[in-house]
Amino acid sequence: MKRIYCDHTSTTPIDERVLNEMLLFLKEKYANPSSIHLQGQEVRKHVEIARKKVAELINADSHEIVFTSGGTEANNLAIKGIAFKKGKGHIITSKIEHHSVLDVLKYLEKKGFDVTYLDVDKYGLVNPDDVKKAIRDDTILITIIFASNEVGTIQPVKEISEIAREKGIPFHTDACMMVGLEKVDVKELGVDMLSLSAHKFYGPKGIGALYARKGILLESLIHGGHHEKRRRGGSENVPGIIGMGKASELAMEEIEKDRERIKELRDNLEKFILESIPDVIVVGHPEKRLYNILTVCFKYIEGESILLNLDFEGISVSSGSACTSGSLEPSHVLLAMGLPHEVAHGSIRFSFGKINNLKDVEKIKEVLPGIINKLRQMSPFWEKNK
Ligand code: PMP
């Protein structure tokens, strides 16, 4: 059975062109870029070309890019990097961050830092006025996710950035879901730090970057060498960096290419679900939302059961965030958006990408109503409400 992959928000398949460039650096150009010999310097040259490509994707300068092991480490470096430099203080964030931000902040709270978790509205939007009101004399950092990995809502990052700048407070945004899908220009946005992850835009896993604007001073988290201008020790993940560079180049060139087609697939499924399945809620902002994500709550049943039934039919989706799967708690993002526990439990996220086509949507449309109906017939909650 040919499987249908509809989980591009969890990760994307690597682009063949990216893989081919990486292979050269696994097989032939294997030298350490810190080595002084010719082979080492040849690899160094390519690492720096890749850095330039990543920088260009977000309109940054090359020296403002620090390579990390992914989005999680980039978020850790931004937040702990500032916190450890300052030693104490207050941090502002939202209730709908990715765990790689929330868990860092919970850790910092234990170490004596103070954190304000801002509410969001029913669409998952942070109100910039709330950011303004939360600022204190001892606020050392504001960190707000750019686009939600769970519902796709896109935050007013430029407005928040202006507020932060006015007060002279560093502003970080987790843009792992945004970069590669939408145009991101750090200069126009005015952000101080921005996290990105290659496997979200057809690059390899285990490589990401933090953009840290010139002048932003961060405490290094990984000591052990002069790498990355002393901001991150350790021999560089050369194949990963080369892959991220190529993925960035392709994203720059092709950002508009599949956009309309992917959005049509998403909209097609959304319309079908709303018209043919009763008691469903499409979550996320109607317009300010990533064009490839469709998160739906099917009332009276469990997202996990829907996921497993779709899996059985050869369709891969997520229930809430892949990172929270495995826990029985409903998504913290959906709860923050005001959805009751029992509704949040029934959430499924479809996320489309370059490899999807209309046939995939038709297959989902063919099996989904039957699955929902079958599960509802078994649900005691459905009985009570009918
Ligand atoms: N932030 C967001 C919004 C994400 O979706 C993810 C990936 N699930 C991360 C951070 C972490 O990125 P990585 O998997 O590269 O560590």
GROMACS .gro file of C-alpha atoms and ligand atoms in nm:
model
  402
    1MET     CA    1   0.000   0.000   0.000
    2LYS     CA    2   0.138   0.342  -0.097
    3ARG     CA    3   0.127   0.552   0.218
    4ILE     CA    4   0.001   0.909   0.227
    5TYR     CA    5   0.222   1.138   0.432
    6CYS     CA    6   0.018   1.426   0.566
    7ASP     CA    7   0.239   1.527   0.861
    8HIS     CA    8   0.478   1.786   0.714
    9THR     CA    9   0.460   1.995   1.030
   10SER     CA   10   0.630   1.716   1.226
   11THR     CA   11   0.897   1.691   0.960
   12THR     CA   12   0.940   1.707   0.584
   13PRO     CA   13   1.102   1.444   0.360
   14ILE     CA   14   1.451   1.545   0.252
   15ASP     CA   15   1.473   1.695  -0.097
   16GLU     CA   16   1.675   1.472  -0.333
   17ARG     CA   17   1.890   1.771  -0.434
   18VAL     CA   18   1.973   1.836  -0.068
   19LEU     CA   19   2.066   1.473  -0.009
   20ASN     CA   20   2.295   1.466  -0.312
   21GLU     CA   21   2.496   1.766  -0.188
   22MET     CA   22   2.522   1.614   0.157
   23LEU     CA   23   2.653   1.283   0.024
   24LEU     CA   24   2.959   1.453  -0.123
   25PHE     CA   25   3.049   1.579   0.224
   26LEU     CA   26   2.994   1.238   0.384
   27LYS     CA   27   3.200   1.052   0.128
   28GLU     CA   28   3.469   1.271  -0.023
   29LYS     CA   29   3.491   1.607   0.147
   30TYR     CA   30   3.513   1.461   0.497
   31ALA     CA   31   3.791   1.681   0.641
   32ASN     CA   32   3.737   1.887   0.955
   33PRO     CA   33   3.673   2.251   0.861
   34SER     CA   34   3.895   2.356   1.154
   35SER     CA   35   4.196   2.175   1.002
   36ILE     CA   36   4.459   2.400   0.852
   37HIS     CA   37   4.544   2.174   0.558
   38LEU     CA   38   4.403   2.222   0.212
   39GLN     CA   39   4.128   1.959   0.253
   40GLY     CA   40   4.010   2.122   0.575
   41GLN     CA   41   4.010   2.468   0.422
   42GLU     CA   42   3.812   2.343   0.122
   43VAL     CA   43   3.539   2.216   0.358
   44ARG     CA   44   3.552   2.543   0.558
   45LYS     CA   45   3.484   2.733   0.237
   46HIS     CA   46   3.169   2.528   0.176
   47VAL     CA   47   3.050   2.561   0.538
   48GLU     CA   48   3.073   2.939   0.498
   49ILE     CA   49   2.890   2.929   0.163
   50ALA     CA   50   2.612   2.731   0.334
   51ARG     CA   51   2.603   2.986   0.619
   52LYS     CA   52   2.559   3.262   0.363
   53LYS     CA   53   2.268   3.078   0.202
   54VAL     CA   54   2.093   3.032   0.538
   55ALA     CA   55   2.155   3.400   0.617
   56GLU     CA   56   2.014   3.506   0.279
   57LEU     CA   57   1.696   3.308   0.337
   58ILE     CA   58   1.608   3.536   0.630
   59ASN     CA   59   1.796   3.848   0.509
   60ALA     CA   60   2.060   3.828   0.784
   61ASP     CA   61   2.436   3.867   0.764
   62SER     CA   62   2.645   3.550   0.770
   63HIS     CA   63   2.815   3.624   1.102
   64GLU     CA   64   2.472   3.650   1.265
   65ILE     CA   65   2.401   3.277   1.201
   66VAL     CA   66   2.500   3.022   1.467
   67PHE     CA   67   2.456   2.661   1.359
   68THR     CA   68   2.293   2.437   1.621
   69SER     CA   69   2.165   2.080   1.640
   70GLY     CA   70   1.815   2.199   1.551
   71GLY     CA   71   1.531   2.425   1.654
   72THR     CA   72   1.532   2.295   2.011
   73GLU     CA   73   1.893   2.393   2.067
   74ALA     CA   74   1.843   2.727   1.891
   75ASN     CA   75   1.559   2.806   2.133
   76ASN     CA   76   1.770   2.694   2.430
   77LEU     CA   77   2.063   2.908   2.315
   78ALA     CA   78   1.849   3.219   2.266
   79ILE     CA   79   1.669   3.198   2.598
   80LYS     CA   80   1.935   3.055   2.831
   81GLY     CA   81   2.200   3.252   2.642
   82ILE     CA   82   2.036   3.579   2.749
   83ALA     CA   83   1.924   3.454   3.092
   84PHE     CA   84   2.269   3.326   3.195
   85LYS     CA   85   2.432   3.647   3.070
   86LYS     CA   86   2.196   3.857   3.286
   87GLY     CA   87   2.189   3.623   3.587
   88LYS     CA   88   1.836   3.715   3.697
   89GLY     CA   89   1.523   3.887   3.576
   90HIS     CA   90   1.182   3.855   3.414
   91ILE     CA   91   1.091   3.690   3.081
   92ILE     CA   92   0.770   3.730   2.878
   93THR     CA   93   0.632   3.449   2.663
   94SER     CA   94   0.296   3.304   2.554
   95LYS     CA   95   0.100   2.999   2.666
   96ILE     CA   96   0.119   2.843   2.318
   97GLU     CA   97   0.495   2.804   2.274
   98HIS     CA   98   0.661   2.484   2.161
   99HIS     CA   99   0.795   2.268   2.445
  100SER     CA  100   1.151   2.361   2.350
  101VAL     CA  101   1.065   2.710   2.477
  102LEU     CA  102   0.820   2.626   2.757
  103ASP     CA  103   1.042   2.362   2.917
  104VAL     CA  104   1.343   2.597   2.911
  105LEU     CA  105   1.136   2.862   3.086
  106LYS     CA  106   1.006   2.615   3.348
  107TYR     CA  107   1.370   2.524   3.414
  108LEU     CA  108   1.468   2.890   3.446
  109GLU     CA  109   1.180   2.950   3.690
  110LYS     CA  110   1.334   2.682   3.913
  111LYS     CA  111   1.662   2.875   3.892
  112GLY     CA  112   1.494   3.193   4.019
  113PHE     CA  113   1.385   3.370   3.700
  114ASP     CA  114   1.034   3.511   3.679
  115VAL     CA  115   0.819   3.426   3.374
  116THR     CA  116   0.491   3.574   3.247
  117TYR     CA  117   0.290   3.341   3.022
  118LEU     CA  118   0.056   3.553   2.809
  119ASP     CA  119  -0.294   3.438   2.717
  120VAL     CA  120  -0.405   3.406   2.355
  121ASP     CA  121  -0.748   3.463   2.198
  122LYS     CA  122  -0.971   3.191   2.053
  123TYR     CA  123  -0.768   3.193   1.730
  124GLY     CA  124  -0.439   3.152   1.916
  125LEU     CA  125  -0.327   3.514   1.873
  126VAL     CA  126  -0.118   3.706   2.125
  127ASN     CA  127  -0.232   4.066   2.176
  128PRO     CA  128   0.068   4.305   2.143
  129ASP     CA  129  -0.095   4.531   2.406
  130ASP     CA  130  -0.069   4.244   2.653
  131VAL     CA  131   0.303   4.223   2.578
  132LYS     CA  132   0.337   4.596   2.645
  133LYS     CA  133   0.145   4.569   2.974
  134ALA     CA  134   0.356   4.274   3.093
  135ILE     CA  135   0.688   4.459   3.056
  136ARG     CA  136   0.861   4.535   3.388
  137ASP     CA  137   1.178   4.720   3.481
  138ASP     CA  138   1.356   4.387   3.519
  139THR     CA  139   1.231   4.227   3.193
  140ILE     CA  140   1.533   4.078   3.018
  141LEU     CA  141   1.372   3.895   2.725
  142ILE     CA  142   1.051   3.855   2.525
  143THR     CA  143   1.009   3.526   2.336
  144ILE     CA  144   0.702   3.456   2.123
  145ILE     CA  145   0.650   3.178   1.867
  146PHE     CA  146   0.613   3.306   1.507
  147ALA     CA  147   0.372   3.044   1.368
  148SER     CA  148   0.212   2.774   1.579
  149ASN     CA  149   0.320   2.419   1.496
  150GLU     CA  150  -0.013   2.296   1.627
  151VAL     CA  151  -0.271   2.524   1.466
  152GLY     CA  152  -0.067   2.739   1.225
  153THR     CA  153  -0.171   3.079   1.363
  154ILE     CA  154   0.083   3.349   1.270
  155GLN     CA  155   0.162   3.607   1.540
  156PRO     CA  156   0.201   3.984   1.490
  157VAL     CA  157   0.577   3.952   1.529
  158LYS     CA  158   0.663   4.290   1.376
  159GLU     CA  159   0.436   4.476   1.618
  160ILE     CA  160   0.574   4.287   1.918
  161SER     CA  161   0.925   4.349   1.794
  162GLU     CA  162   0.861   4.726   1.780
  163ILE     CA  163   0.734   4.724   2.138
  164ALA     CA  164   1.043   4.533   2.254
  165ARG     CA  165   1.279   4.764   2.067
  166GLU     CA  166   1.117   5.076   2.212
  167LYS     CA  167   1.190   4.940   2.560
  168GLY     CA  168   1.535   4.809   2.468
  169ILE     CA  169   1.443   4.448   2.552
  170PRO     CA  170   1.582   4.164   2.336
  171PHE     CA  171   1.310   3.988   2.137
  172HIS     CA  172   1.337   3.626   2.023
  173THR     CA  173   1.095   3.438   1.800
  174ASP     CA  174   1.076   3.065   1.738
  175ALA     CA  175   1.030   3.067   1.360
  176CYS     CA  176   1.083   2.693   1.302
  177MET     CA  177   0.739   2.660   1.142
  178MET     CA  178   0.762   2.981   0.945
  179VAL     CA  179   1.100   2.976   0.772
  180GLY     CA  180   1.085   2.801   0.436
  181LEU     CA  181   0.705   2.831   0.418
  182GLU     CA  182   0.668   3.208   0.428
  183LYS     CA  183   0.907   3.490   0.347
  184VAL     CA  184   1.095   3.591   0.663
  185ASP     CA  185   1.306   3.907   0.672
  186VAL     CA  186   1.474   3.964   1.008
  187LYS     CA  187   1.568   4.322   0.923
  188GLU     CA  188   1.216   4.418   0.825
  189LEU     CA  189   1.072   4.239   1.130
  190GLY     CA  190   1.329   4.398   1.361
  191VAL     CA  191   1.373   4.081   1.569
  192ASP     CA  192   1.692   4.030   1.772
  193MET     CA  193   1.695   3.651   1.762
  194LEU     CA  194   1.515   3.392   1.551
  195SER     CA  195   1.527   3.011   1.558
  196LEU     CA  196   1.504   2.791   1.252
  197SER     CA  197   1.522   2.419   1.181
  198ALA     CA  198   1.623   2.257   0.850
  199HIS     CA  199   1.400   1.950   0.865
  200LYS     CA  200   1.092   2.170   0.849
  201PHE     CA  201   1.180   2.281   0.497
  202TYR     CA  202   1.305   1.966   0.321
  203GLY     CA  203   1.649   1.972   0.482
  204PRO     CA  204   1.802   1.711   0.715
  205LYS     CA  205   1.715   1.655   1.081
  206GLY     CA  206   1.967   1.742   1.353
  207ILE     CA  207   2.067   2.079   1.212
  208GLY     CA  208   1.924   2.424   1.275
  209ALA     CA  209   2.038   2.775   1.341
  210LEU     CA  210   1.991   3.072   1.565
  211TYR     CA  211   1.997   3.416   1.409
  212ALA     CA  212   2.143   3.650   1.671
  213ARG     CA  213   2.156   4.014   1.557
  214LYS     CA  214   2.499   4.176   1.567
  215GLY     CA  215   2.544   4.317   1.917
  216ILE     CA  216   2.330   4.054   2.094
  217LEU     CA  217   2.554   3.891   2.352
  218LEU     CA  218   2.477   3.533   2.447
  219GLU     CA  219   2.631   3.305   2.705
  220SER     CA  220   2.748   2.992   2.523
  221LEU     CA  221   2.576   2.669   2.633
  222ILE     CA  222   2.823   2.422   2.484
  223HIS     CA  223   3.184   2.482   2.577
  224GLY     CA  224   3.469   2.303   2.411
  225GLY     CA  225   3.628   2.502   2.134
  226HIS     CA  226   3.634   2.820   1.938
  227HIS     CA  227   3.369   2.703   1.690
  228GLU     CA  228   3.087   2.927   1.574
  229LYS     CA  229   3.279   3.230   1.703
  230ARG     CA  230   3.283   3.079   2.053
  231ARG     CA  231   2.903   3.068   2.060
  232ARG     CA  232   2.882   2.685   2.024
  233GLY     CA  233   3.170   2.443   2.078
  234GLY     CA  234   3.218   2.119   1.883
  235SER     CA  235   3.324   2.012   1.535
  236GLU     CA  236   3.063   2.129   1.291
  237ASN     CA  237   2.798   1.892   1.154
  238VAL     CA  238   2.927   1.951   0.803
  239PRO     CA  239   2.683   1.732   0.602
  240GLY     CA  240   2.394   1.885   0.803
  241ILE     CA  241   2.517   2.239   0.743
  242ILE     CA  242   2.564   2.173   0.370
  243GLY     CA  243   2.212   2.024   0.359
  244MET     CA  244   2.064   2.322   0.543
  245GLY     CA  245   2.241   2.557   0.302
  246LYS     CA  246   2.100   2.376  -0.001
  247ALA     CA  247   1.751   2.356   0.153
  248SER     CA  248   1.768   2.733   0.217
  249GLU     CA  249   1.873   2.803  -0.141
  250LEU     CA  250   1.585   2.590  -0.273
  251ALA     CA  251   1.336   2.750  -0.035
  252MET     CA  252   1.444   3.096  -0.157
  253GLU     CA  253   1.393   2.998  -0.520
  254GLU     CA  254   1.079   2.790  -0.478
  255ILE     CA  255   0.892   2.951  -0.190
  256GLU     CA  256   0.602   3.052  -0.417
  257LYS     CA  257   0.617   2.746  -0.643
  258ASP     CA  258   0.396   2.497  -0.459
  259ARG     CA  259   0.222   2.742  -0.231
  260GLU     CA  260  -0.112   2.778  -0.415
  261ARG     CA  261  -0.131   2.410  -0.498
  262ILE     CA  262  -0.069   2.305  -0.135
  263LYS     CA  263  -0.315   2.564  -0.003
  264GLU     CA  264  -0.580   2.432  -0.243
  265LEU     CA  265  -0.530   2.079  -0.110
  266ARG     CA  266  -0.567   2.203   0.248
  267ASP     CA  267  -0.874   2.416   0.164
  268ASN     CA  268  -1.030   2.132  -0.031
  269LEU     CA  269  -1.011   1.897   0.272
  270GLU     CA  270  -1.123   2.169   0.513
  271LYS     CA  271  -1.434   2.244   0.304
  272PHE     CA  272  -1.517   1.875   0.277
  273ILE     CA  273  -1.487   1.814   0.651
  274LEU     CA  274  -1.697   2.117   0.740
  275GLU     CA  275  -1.968   2.023   0.491
  276SER     CA  276  -1.987   1.651   0.544
  277ILE     CA  277  -1.899   1.573   0.906
  278PRO     CA  278  -2.114   1.717   1.187
  279ASP     CA  279  -1.978   1.850   1.518
  280VAL     CA  280  -1.633   1.956   1.406
  281ILE     CA  281  -1.431   2.269   1.483
  282VAL     CA  282  -1.152   2.394   1.259
  283VAL     CA  283  -0.901   2.563   1.487
  284GLY     CA  284  -0.651   2.840   1.422
  285HIS     CA  285  -0.697   3.184   1.268
  286PRO     CA  286  -0.915   3.185   0.953
  287GLU     CA  287  -0.666   3.406   0.760
  288LYS     CA  288  -0.350   3.453   0.967
  289ARG     CA  289  -0.265   3.085   0.943
  290LEU     CA  290   0.003   2.879   0.767
  291TYR     CA  291  -0.136   2.766   0.431
  292ASN     CA  292  -0.051   2.397   0.476
  293ILE     CA  293  -0.199   2.321   0.820
  294LEU     CA  294  -0.549   2.201   0.898
  295THR     CA  295  -0.619   2.125   1.263
  296VAL     CA  296  -0.966   1.992   1.334
  297CYS     CA  297  -1.137   1.888   1.656
  298PHE     CA  298  -1.386   1.607   1.606
  299LYS     CA  299  -1.621   1.625   1.902
  300TYR     CA  300  -1.702   1.323   2.123
  301ILE     CA  301  -1.405   1.111   2.013
  302GLU     CA  302  -1.030   1.083   2.074
  303GLY     CA  303  -0.773   1.221   1.830
  304GLU     CA  304  -0.548   0.920   1.897
  305SER     CA  305  -0.820   0.677   1.784
  306ILE     CA  306  -0.871   0.875   1.463
  307LEU     CA  307  -0.494   0.881   1.408
  308LEU     CA  308  -0.464   0.504   1.450
  309ASN     CA  309  -0.758   0.436   1.220
  310LEU     CA  310  -0.611   0.666   0.952
  311ASP     CA  311  -0.275   0.498   1.004
  312PHE     CA  312  -0.438   0.163   0.937
  313GLU     CA  313  -0.564   0.306   0.606
  314GLY     CA  314  -0.207   0.412   0.519
  315ILE     CA  315  -0.244   0.781   0.610
  316SER     CA  316   0.004   0.954   0.845
  317VAL     CA  317  -0.126   1.251   1.046
  318SER     CA  318  -0.072   1.390   1.396
  319SER     CA  319  -0.301   1.435   1.690
  320GLY     CA  320  -0.206   1.774   1.827
  321SER     CA  321   0.170   1.807   1.833
  322ALA     CA  322   0.395   1.510   1.760
  323CYS     CA  323   0.608   1.624   2.049
  324THR     CA  324   0.321   1.586   2.294
  325SER     CA  325   0.195   1.257   2.155
  326GLY     CA  326   0.260   0.985   2.406
  327SER     CA  327   0.107   1.194   2.682
  328LEU     CA  328  -0.264   1.173   2.755
  329GLU     CA  329  -0.293   1.543   2.832
  330PRO     CA  330  -0.470   1.740   2.559
  331SER     CA  331  -0.264   1.999   2.375
  332HIS     CA  332  -0.169   2.301   2.589
  333VAL     CA  333  -0.216   2.518   2.278
  334LEU     CA  334  -0.579   2.415   2.227
  335LEU     CA  335  -0.653   2.456   2.598
  336ALA     CA  336  -0.498   2.806   2.592
  337MET     CA  337  -0.726   2.889   2.298
  338GLY     CA  338  -1.021   2.817   2.527
  339LEU     CA  339  -1.129   2.478   2.394
  340PRO     CA  340  -1.273   2.248   2.661
  341HIS     CA  341  -1.065   1.940   2.749
  342GLU     CA  342  -1.305   1.695   2.586
  343VAL     CA  343  -1.303   1.888   2.256
  344ALA     CA  344  -0.925   1.939   2.256
  345HIS     CA  345  -0.888   1.562   2.298
  346GLY     CA  346  -1.042   1.507   1.956
  347SER     CA  347  -0.788   1.706   1.758
  348ILE     CA  348  -0.616   1.593   1.440
  349ARG     CA  349  -0.359   1.789   1.245
  350PHE     CA  350  -0.329   1.737   0.870
  351SER     CA  351  -0.024   1.912   0.725
  352PHE     CA  352   0.046   1.913   0.355
  353GLY     CA  353   0.367   1.950   0.159
  354LYS     CA  354   0.534   1.927  -0.180
  355ILE     CA  355   0.480   1.550  -0.210
  356ASN     CA  356   0.100   1.563  -0.170
  357ASN     CA  357  -0.150   1.570  -0.454
  358LEU     CA  358  -0.527   1.569  -0.509
  359LYS     CA  359  -0.537   1.189  -0.502
  360ASP     CA  360  -0.414   1.199  -0.140
  361VAL     CA  361  -0.696   1.435  -0.043
  362GLU     CA  362  -0.950   1.217  -0.226
  363LYS     CA  363  -0.830   0.911  -0.032
  364ILE     CA  364  -0.862   1.095   0.301
  365LYS     CA  365  -1.211   1.211   0.201
  366GLU     CA  366  -1.304   0.854   0.115
  367VAL     CA  367  -1.210   0.703   0.452
  368LEU     CA  368  -1.247   0.984   0.709
  369PRO     CA  369  -1.629   1.008   0.743
  370GLY     CA  370  -1.653   0.631   0.799
  371ILE     CA  371  -1.383   0.639   1.066
  372ILE     CA  372  -1.546   0.930   1.250
  373ASN     CA  373  -1.887   0.766   1.231
  374LYS     CA  374  -1.756   0.430   1.356
  375LEU     CA  375  -1.573   0.589   1.651
  376ARG     CA  376  -1.873   0.802   1.743
  377GLN     CA  377  -2.100   0.498   1.744
  378MET     CA  378  -1.870   0.352   2.011
  379SER     CA  379  -1.844   0.675   2.211
  380PRO     CA  380  -2.056   0.716   2.527
  381PHE     CA  381  -2.030   1.097   2.485
  382TRP     CA  382  -2.183   1.083   2.136
  383GLU     CA  383  -2.474   0.876   2.273
  384LYS     CA  384  -2.546   1.131   2.547
  385ASN     CA  385  -2.551   1.419   2.302
  386LYS     CA  386  -2.781   1.264   2.044
  387PMP     N1  387   0.989   2.493   1.749
  387PMP     C1  388   0.882   2.456   1.676
  387PMP     C2  389   0.770   2.551   1.656
  387PMP     C3  390   0.876   2.327   1.623
  387PMP     O1  391   0.768   2.288   1.553
  387PMP     C4  392   0.985   2.238   1.645
  387PMP     C5  393   0.984   2.097   1.589
  387PMP     N2  394   0.877   2.018   1.636
  387PMP     C6  395   1.095   2.284   1.719
  387PMP     C7  396   1.093   2.411   1.769
  387PMP     C8  397   1.213   2.196   1.746
  387PMP     O2  398   1.291   2.180   1.631
  387PMP     P1  399   1.391   2.055   1.617
  387PMP     O3  400   1.307   1.936   1.589
  387PMP     O4  401   1.481   2.093   1.502
  387PMP     O5  402   1.467   2.045   1.746
   0.00000   0.00000   0.00000
